[in-house]
mmCIF file with all atom_site columns, C-alpha atoms in Angstrom:
data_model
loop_
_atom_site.group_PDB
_atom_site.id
_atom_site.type_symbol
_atom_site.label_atom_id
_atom_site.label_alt_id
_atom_site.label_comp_id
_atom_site.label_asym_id
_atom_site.label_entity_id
_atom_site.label_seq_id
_atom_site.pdbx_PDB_ins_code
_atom_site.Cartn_x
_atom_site.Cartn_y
_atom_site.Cartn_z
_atom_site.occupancy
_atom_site.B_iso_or_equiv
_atom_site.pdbx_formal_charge
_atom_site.auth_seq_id
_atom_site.auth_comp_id
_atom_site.auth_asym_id
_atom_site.auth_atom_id
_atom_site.pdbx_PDB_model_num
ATOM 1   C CA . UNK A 1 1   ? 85.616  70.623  72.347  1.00 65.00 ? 1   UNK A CA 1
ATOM 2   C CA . UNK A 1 2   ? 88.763  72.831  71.942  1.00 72.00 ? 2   UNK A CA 1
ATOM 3   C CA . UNK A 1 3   ? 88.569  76.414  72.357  1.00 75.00 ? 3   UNK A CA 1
ATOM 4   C CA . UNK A 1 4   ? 90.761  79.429  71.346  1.00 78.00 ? 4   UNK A CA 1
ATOM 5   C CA . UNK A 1 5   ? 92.418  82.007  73.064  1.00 78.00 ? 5   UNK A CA 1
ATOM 6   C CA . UNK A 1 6   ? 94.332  85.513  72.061  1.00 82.00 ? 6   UNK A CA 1
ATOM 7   C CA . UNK A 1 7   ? 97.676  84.803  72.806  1.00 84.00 ? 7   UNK A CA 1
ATOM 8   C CA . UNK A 1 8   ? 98.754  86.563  76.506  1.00 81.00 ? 8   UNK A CA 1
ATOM 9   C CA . UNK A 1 9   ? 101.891 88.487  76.564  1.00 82.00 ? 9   UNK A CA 1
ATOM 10  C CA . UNK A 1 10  ? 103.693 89.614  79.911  1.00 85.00 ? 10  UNK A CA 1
ATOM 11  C CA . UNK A 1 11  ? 104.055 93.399  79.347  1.00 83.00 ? 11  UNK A CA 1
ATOM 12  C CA . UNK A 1 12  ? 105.194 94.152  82.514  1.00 88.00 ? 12  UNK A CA 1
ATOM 13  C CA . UNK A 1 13  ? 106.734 92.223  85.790  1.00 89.00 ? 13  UNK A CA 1
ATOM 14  C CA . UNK A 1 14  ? 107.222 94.809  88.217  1.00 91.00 ? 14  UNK A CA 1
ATOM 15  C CA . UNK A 1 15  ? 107.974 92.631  91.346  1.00 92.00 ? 15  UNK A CA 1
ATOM 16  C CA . UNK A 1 16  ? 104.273 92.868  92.974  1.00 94.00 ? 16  UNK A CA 1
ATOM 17  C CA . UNK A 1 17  ? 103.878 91.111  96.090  1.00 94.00 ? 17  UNK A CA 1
ATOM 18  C CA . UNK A 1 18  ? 100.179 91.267  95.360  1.00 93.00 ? 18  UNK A CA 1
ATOM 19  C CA . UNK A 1 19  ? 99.233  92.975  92.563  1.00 93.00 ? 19  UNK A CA 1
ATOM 20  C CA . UNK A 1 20  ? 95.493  93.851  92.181  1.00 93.00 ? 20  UNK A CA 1
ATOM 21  C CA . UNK A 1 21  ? 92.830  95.517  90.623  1.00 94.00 ? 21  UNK A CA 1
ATOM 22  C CA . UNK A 1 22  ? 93.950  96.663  87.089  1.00 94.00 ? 22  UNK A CA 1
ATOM 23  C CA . UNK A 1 23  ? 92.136  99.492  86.391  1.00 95.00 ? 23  UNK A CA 1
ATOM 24  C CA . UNK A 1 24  ? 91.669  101.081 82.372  1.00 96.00 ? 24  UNK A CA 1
ATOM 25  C CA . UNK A 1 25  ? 92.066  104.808 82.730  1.00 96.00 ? 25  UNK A CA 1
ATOM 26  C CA . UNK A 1 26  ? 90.359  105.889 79.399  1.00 94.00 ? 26  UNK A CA 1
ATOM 27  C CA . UNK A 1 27  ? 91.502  109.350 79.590  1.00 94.00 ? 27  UNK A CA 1
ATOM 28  C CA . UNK A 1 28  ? 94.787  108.596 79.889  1.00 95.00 ? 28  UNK A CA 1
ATOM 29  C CA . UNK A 1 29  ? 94.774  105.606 78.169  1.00 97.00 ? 29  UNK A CA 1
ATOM 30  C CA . UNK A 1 30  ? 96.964  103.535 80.906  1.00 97.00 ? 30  UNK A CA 1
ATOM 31  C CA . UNK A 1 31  ? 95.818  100.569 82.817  1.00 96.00 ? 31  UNK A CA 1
ATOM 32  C CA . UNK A 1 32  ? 96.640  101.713 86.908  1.00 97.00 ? 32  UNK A CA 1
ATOM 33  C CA . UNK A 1 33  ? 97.204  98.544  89.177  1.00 96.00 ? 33  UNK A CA 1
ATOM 34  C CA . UNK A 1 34  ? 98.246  98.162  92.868  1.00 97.00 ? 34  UNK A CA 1
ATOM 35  C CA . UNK A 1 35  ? 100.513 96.324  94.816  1.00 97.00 ? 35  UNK A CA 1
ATOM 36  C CA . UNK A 1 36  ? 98.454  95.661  97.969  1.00 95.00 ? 36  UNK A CA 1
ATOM 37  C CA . UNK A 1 37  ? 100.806 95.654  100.832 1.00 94.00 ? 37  UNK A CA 1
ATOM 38  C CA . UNK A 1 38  ? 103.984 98.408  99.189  1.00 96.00 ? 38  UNK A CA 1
ATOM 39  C CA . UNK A 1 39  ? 100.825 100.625 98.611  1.00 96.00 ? 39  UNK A CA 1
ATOM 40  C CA . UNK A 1 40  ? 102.736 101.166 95.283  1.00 97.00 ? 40  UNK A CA 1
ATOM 41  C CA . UNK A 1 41  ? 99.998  102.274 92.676  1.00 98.00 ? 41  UNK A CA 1
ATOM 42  C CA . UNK A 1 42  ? 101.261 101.583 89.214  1.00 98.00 ? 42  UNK A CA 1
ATOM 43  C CA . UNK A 1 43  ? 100.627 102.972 85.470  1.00 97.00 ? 43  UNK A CA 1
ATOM 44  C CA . UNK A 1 44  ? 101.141 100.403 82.452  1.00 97.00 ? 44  UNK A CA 1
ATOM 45  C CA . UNK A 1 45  ? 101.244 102.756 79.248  1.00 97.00 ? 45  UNK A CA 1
ATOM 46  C CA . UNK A 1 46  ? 100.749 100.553 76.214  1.00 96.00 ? 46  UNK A CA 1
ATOM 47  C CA . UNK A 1 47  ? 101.637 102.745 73.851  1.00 97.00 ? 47  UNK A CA 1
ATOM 48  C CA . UNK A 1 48  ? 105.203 103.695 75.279  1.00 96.00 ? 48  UNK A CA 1
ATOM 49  C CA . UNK A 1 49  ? 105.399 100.339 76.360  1.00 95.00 ? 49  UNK A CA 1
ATOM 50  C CA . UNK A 1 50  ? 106.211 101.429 79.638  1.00 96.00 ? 50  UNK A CA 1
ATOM 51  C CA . UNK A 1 51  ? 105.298 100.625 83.186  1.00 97.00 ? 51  UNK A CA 1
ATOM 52  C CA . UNK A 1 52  ? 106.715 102.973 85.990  1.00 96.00 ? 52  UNK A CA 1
ATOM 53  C CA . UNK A 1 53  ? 105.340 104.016 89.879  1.00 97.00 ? 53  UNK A CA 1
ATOM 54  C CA . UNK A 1 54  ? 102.568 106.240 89.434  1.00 97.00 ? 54  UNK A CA 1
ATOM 55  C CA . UNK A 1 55  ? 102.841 106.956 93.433  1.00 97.00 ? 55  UNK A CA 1
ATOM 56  C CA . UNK A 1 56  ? 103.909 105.353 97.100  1.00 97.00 ? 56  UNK A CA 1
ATOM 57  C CA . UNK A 1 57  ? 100.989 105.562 99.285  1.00 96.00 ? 57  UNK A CA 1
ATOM 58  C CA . UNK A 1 58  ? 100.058 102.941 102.022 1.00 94.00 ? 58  UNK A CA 1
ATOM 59  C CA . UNK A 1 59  ? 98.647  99.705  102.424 1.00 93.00 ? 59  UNK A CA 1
ATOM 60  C CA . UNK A 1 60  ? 96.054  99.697  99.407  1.00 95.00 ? 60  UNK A CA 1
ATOM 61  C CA . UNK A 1 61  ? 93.373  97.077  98.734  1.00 93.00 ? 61  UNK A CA 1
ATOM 62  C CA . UNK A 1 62  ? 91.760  98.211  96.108  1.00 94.00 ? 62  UNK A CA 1
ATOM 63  C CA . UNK A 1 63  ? 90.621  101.484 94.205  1.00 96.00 ? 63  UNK A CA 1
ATOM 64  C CA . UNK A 1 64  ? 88.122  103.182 91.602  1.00 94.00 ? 64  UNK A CA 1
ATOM 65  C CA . UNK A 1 65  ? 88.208  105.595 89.159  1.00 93.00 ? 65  UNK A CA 1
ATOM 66  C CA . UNK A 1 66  ? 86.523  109.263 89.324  1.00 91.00 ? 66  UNK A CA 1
ATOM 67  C CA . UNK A 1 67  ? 84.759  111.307 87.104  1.00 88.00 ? 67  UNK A CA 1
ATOM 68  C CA . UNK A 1 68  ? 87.351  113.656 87.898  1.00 91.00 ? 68  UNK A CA 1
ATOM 69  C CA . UNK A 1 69  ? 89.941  111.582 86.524  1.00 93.00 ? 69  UNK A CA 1
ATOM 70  C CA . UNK A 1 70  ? 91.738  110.752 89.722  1.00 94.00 ? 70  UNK A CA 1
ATOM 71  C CA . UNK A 1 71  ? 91.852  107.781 91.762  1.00 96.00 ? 71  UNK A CA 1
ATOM 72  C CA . UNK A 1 72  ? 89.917  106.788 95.525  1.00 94.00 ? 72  UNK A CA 1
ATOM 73  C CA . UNK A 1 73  ? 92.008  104.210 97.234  1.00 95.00 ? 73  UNK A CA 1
ATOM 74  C CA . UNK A 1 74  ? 91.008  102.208 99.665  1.00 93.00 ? 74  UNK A CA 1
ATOM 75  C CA . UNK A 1 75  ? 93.389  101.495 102.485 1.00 92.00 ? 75  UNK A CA 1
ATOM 76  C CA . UNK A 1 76  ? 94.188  100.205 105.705 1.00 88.00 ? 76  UNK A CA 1
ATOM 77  C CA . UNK A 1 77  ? 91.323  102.348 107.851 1.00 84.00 ? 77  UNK A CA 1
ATOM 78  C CA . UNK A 1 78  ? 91.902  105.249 105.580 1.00 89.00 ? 78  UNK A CA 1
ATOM 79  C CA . UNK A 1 79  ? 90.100  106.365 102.017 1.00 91.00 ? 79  UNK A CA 1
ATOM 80  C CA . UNK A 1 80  ? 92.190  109.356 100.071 1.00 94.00 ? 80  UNK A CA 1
ATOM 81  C CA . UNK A 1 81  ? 92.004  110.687 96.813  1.00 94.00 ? 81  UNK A CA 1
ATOM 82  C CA . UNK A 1 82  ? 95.088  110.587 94.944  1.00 97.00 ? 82  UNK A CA 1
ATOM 83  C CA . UNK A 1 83  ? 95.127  113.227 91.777  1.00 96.00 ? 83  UNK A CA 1
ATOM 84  C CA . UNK A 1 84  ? 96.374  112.693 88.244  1.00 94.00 ? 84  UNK A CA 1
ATOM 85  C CA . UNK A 1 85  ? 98.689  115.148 89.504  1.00 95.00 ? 85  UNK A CA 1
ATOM 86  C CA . UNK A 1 86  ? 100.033 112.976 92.037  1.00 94.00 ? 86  UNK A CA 1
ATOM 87  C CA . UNK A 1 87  ? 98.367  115.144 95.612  1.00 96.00 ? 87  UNK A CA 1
ATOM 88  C CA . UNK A 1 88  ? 97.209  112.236 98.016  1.00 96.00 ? 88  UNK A CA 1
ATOM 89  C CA . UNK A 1 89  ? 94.355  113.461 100.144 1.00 95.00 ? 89  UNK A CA 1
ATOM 90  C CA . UNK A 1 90  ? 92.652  111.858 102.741 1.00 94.00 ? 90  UNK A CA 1
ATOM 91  C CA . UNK A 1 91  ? 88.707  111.895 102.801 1.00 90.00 ? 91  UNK A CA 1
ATOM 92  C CA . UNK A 1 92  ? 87.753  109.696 105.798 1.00 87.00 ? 92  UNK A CA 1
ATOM 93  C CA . UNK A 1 93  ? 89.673  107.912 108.704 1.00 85.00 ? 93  UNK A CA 1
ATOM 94  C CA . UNK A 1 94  ? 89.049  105.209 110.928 1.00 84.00 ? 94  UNK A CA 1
ATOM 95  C CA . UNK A 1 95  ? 86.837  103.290 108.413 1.00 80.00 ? 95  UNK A CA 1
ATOM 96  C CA . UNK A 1 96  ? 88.448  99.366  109.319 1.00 79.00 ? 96  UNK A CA 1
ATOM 97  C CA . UNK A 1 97  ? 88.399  97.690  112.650 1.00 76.00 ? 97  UNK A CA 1
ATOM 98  C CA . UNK A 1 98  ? 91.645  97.166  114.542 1.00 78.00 ? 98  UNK A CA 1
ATOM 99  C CA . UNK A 1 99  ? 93.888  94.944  112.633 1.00 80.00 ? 99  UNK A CA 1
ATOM 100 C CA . UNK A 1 100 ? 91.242  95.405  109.508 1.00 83.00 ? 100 UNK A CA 1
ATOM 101 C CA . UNK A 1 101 ? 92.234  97.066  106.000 1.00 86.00 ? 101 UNK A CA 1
ATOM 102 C CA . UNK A 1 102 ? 90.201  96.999  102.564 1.00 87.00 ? 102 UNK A CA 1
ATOM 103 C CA . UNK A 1 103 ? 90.091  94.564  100.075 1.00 86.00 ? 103 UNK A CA 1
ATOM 104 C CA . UNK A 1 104 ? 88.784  94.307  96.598  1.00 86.00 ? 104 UNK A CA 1
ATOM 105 C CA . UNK A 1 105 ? 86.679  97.703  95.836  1.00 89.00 ? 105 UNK A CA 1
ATOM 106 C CA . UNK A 1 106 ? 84.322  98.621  92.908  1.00 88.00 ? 106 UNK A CA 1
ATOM 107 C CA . UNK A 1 107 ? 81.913  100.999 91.457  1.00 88.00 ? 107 UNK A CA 1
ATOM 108 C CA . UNK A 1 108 ? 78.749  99.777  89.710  1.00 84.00 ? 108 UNK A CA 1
ATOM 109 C CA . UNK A 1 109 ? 77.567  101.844 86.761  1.00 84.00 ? 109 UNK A CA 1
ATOM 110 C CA . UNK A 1 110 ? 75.560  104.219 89.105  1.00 82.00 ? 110 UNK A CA 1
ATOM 111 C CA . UNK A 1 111 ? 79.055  105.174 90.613  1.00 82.00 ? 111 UNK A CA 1
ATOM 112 C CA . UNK A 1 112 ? 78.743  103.896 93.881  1.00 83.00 ? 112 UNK A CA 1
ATOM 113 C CA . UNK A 1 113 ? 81.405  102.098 95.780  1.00 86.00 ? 113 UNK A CA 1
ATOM 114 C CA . UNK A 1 114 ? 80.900  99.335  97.218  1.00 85.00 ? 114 UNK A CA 1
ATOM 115 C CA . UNK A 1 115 ? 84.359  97.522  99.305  1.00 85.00 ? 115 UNK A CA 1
ATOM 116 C CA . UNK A 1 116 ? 84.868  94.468  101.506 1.00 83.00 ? 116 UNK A CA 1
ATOM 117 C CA . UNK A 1 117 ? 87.222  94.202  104.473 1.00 83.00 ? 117 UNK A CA 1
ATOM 118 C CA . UNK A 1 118 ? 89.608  91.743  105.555 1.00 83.00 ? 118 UNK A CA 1
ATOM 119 C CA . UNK A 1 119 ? 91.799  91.258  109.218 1.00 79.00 ? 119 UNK A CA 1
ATOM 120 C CA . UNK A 1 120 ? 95.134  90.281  109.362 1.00 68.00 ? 120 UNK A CA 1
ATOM 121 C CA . UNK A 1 121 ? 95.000  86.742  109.777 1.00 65.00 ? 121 UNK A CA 1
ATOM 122 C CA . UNK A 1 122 ? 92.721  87.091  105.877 1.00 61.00 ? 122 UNK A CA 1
ATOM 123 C CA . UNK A 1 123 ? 89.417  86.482  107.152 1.00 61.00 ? 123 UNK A CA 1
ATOM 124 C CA . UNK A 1 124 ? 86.606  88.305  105.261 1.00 57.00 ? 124 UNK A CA 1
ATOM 125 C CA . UNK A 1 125 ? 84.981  90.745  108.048 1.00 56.00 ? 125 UNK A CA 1
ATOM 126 C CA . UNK A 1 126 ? 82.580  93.187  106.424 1.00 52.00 ? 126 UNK A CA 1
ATOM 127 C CA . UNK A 1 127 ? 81.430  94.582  103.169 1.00 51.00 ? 127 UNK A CA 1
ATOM 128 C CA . UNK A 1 128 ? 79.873  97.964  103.040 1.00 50.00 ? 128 UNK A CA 1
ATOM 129 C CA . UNK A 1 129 ? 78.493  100.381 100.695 1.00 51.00 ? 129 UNK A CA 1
ATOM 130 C CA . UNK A 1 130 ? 79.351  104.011 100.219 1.00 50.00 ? 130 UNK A CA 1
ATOM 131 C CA . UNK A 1 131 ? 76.333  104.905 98.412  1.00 46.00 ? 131 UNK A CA 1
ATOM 132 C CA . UNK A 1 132 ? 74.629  106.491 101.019 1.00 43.00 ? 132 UNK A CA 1
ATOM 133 C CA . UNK A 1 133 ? 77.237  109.594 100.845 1.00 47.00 ? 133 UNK A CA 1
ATOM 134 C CA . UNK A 1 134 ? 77.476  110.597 97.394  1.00 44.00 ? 134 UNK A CA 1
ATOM 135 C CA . UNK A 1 135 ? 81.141  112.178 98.129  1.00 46.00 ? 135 UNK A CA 1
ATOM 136 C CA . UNK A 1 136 ? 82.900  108.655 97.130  1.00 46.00 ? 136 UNK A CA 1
ATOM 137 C CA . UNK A 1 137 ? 81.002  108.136 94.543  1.00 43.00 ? 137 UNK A CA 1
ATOM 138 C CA . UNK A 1 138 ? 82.081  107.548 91.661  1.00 45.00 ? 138 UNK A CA 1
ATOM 139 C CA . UNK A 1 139 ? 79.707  109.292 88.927  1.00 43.00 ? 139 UNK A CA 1
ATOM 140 C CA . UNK A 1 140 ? 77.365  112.141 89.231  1.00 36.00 ? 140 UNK A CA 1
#
């Protein structure tokens, strides 16, 4: 049985060292990835045909996408905000174990968060649930 497939086309190679979670931004209509240990958030615009450093941050294993628009990272201990505007701003610390960051993050259709953790030598350690505080959600 032979299937077919749309053809793939590289549209951007920005030298990730681990890039992750592409994200579609509807409102802006450009797909946001991350490169997990520059903490370099990137914007792929399709329609310029561009793909340039939407911001510098830290460590970043995953995100989601707000209802405001803007963007909740998930970092190493840390979860911020970072605005369409570009204003990074942290809304909880200590959340990881020593030696412990976040890895792979996302929101179900209810808008809650859900994000696993890993330690430095890559074993999984923890997944957890925001949904009990409704200020990381991701909806209403």
């Amino acid at each position: 049985m032979q299937t077919t497939h749309d053809a793939v086309e590289l549209v951007a190679s920005p030298g990730c060292e681990i890039g992750e979670n592409p994200l579609w931004h509807q409102d802006m209509a450009k797909l946001f990835f991350v490169d997990i240990p520059t903490g370099t958030v990137y914007a792929y615009d399709p329609a310029r045909q561009d793909c340039s450093v939407f911001n510098r941050t830290r460590i970043t294993g995953g995100f989601t996408l707000q209802q405001d628009g803007s963007l909740l990272l998930f970092q190493d201990g840390r979860i911020a905000t970072l605005a369409l505007d570009g204003t990074l701003r942290q809304v909880a610390s200590d959340q990881c174990l020593a030696n412990e960051r976040f890895n792979d993050v996302i929101a179900d259709p209810e808008g809650r968060v859900f994000a696993g953790t890993m330690g430095g030598n890559g074993r999984i350690c923890a997944s957890a649930s925001t949904a009990p505080s409704r200020k990381w959600r991701t909806g209403s």
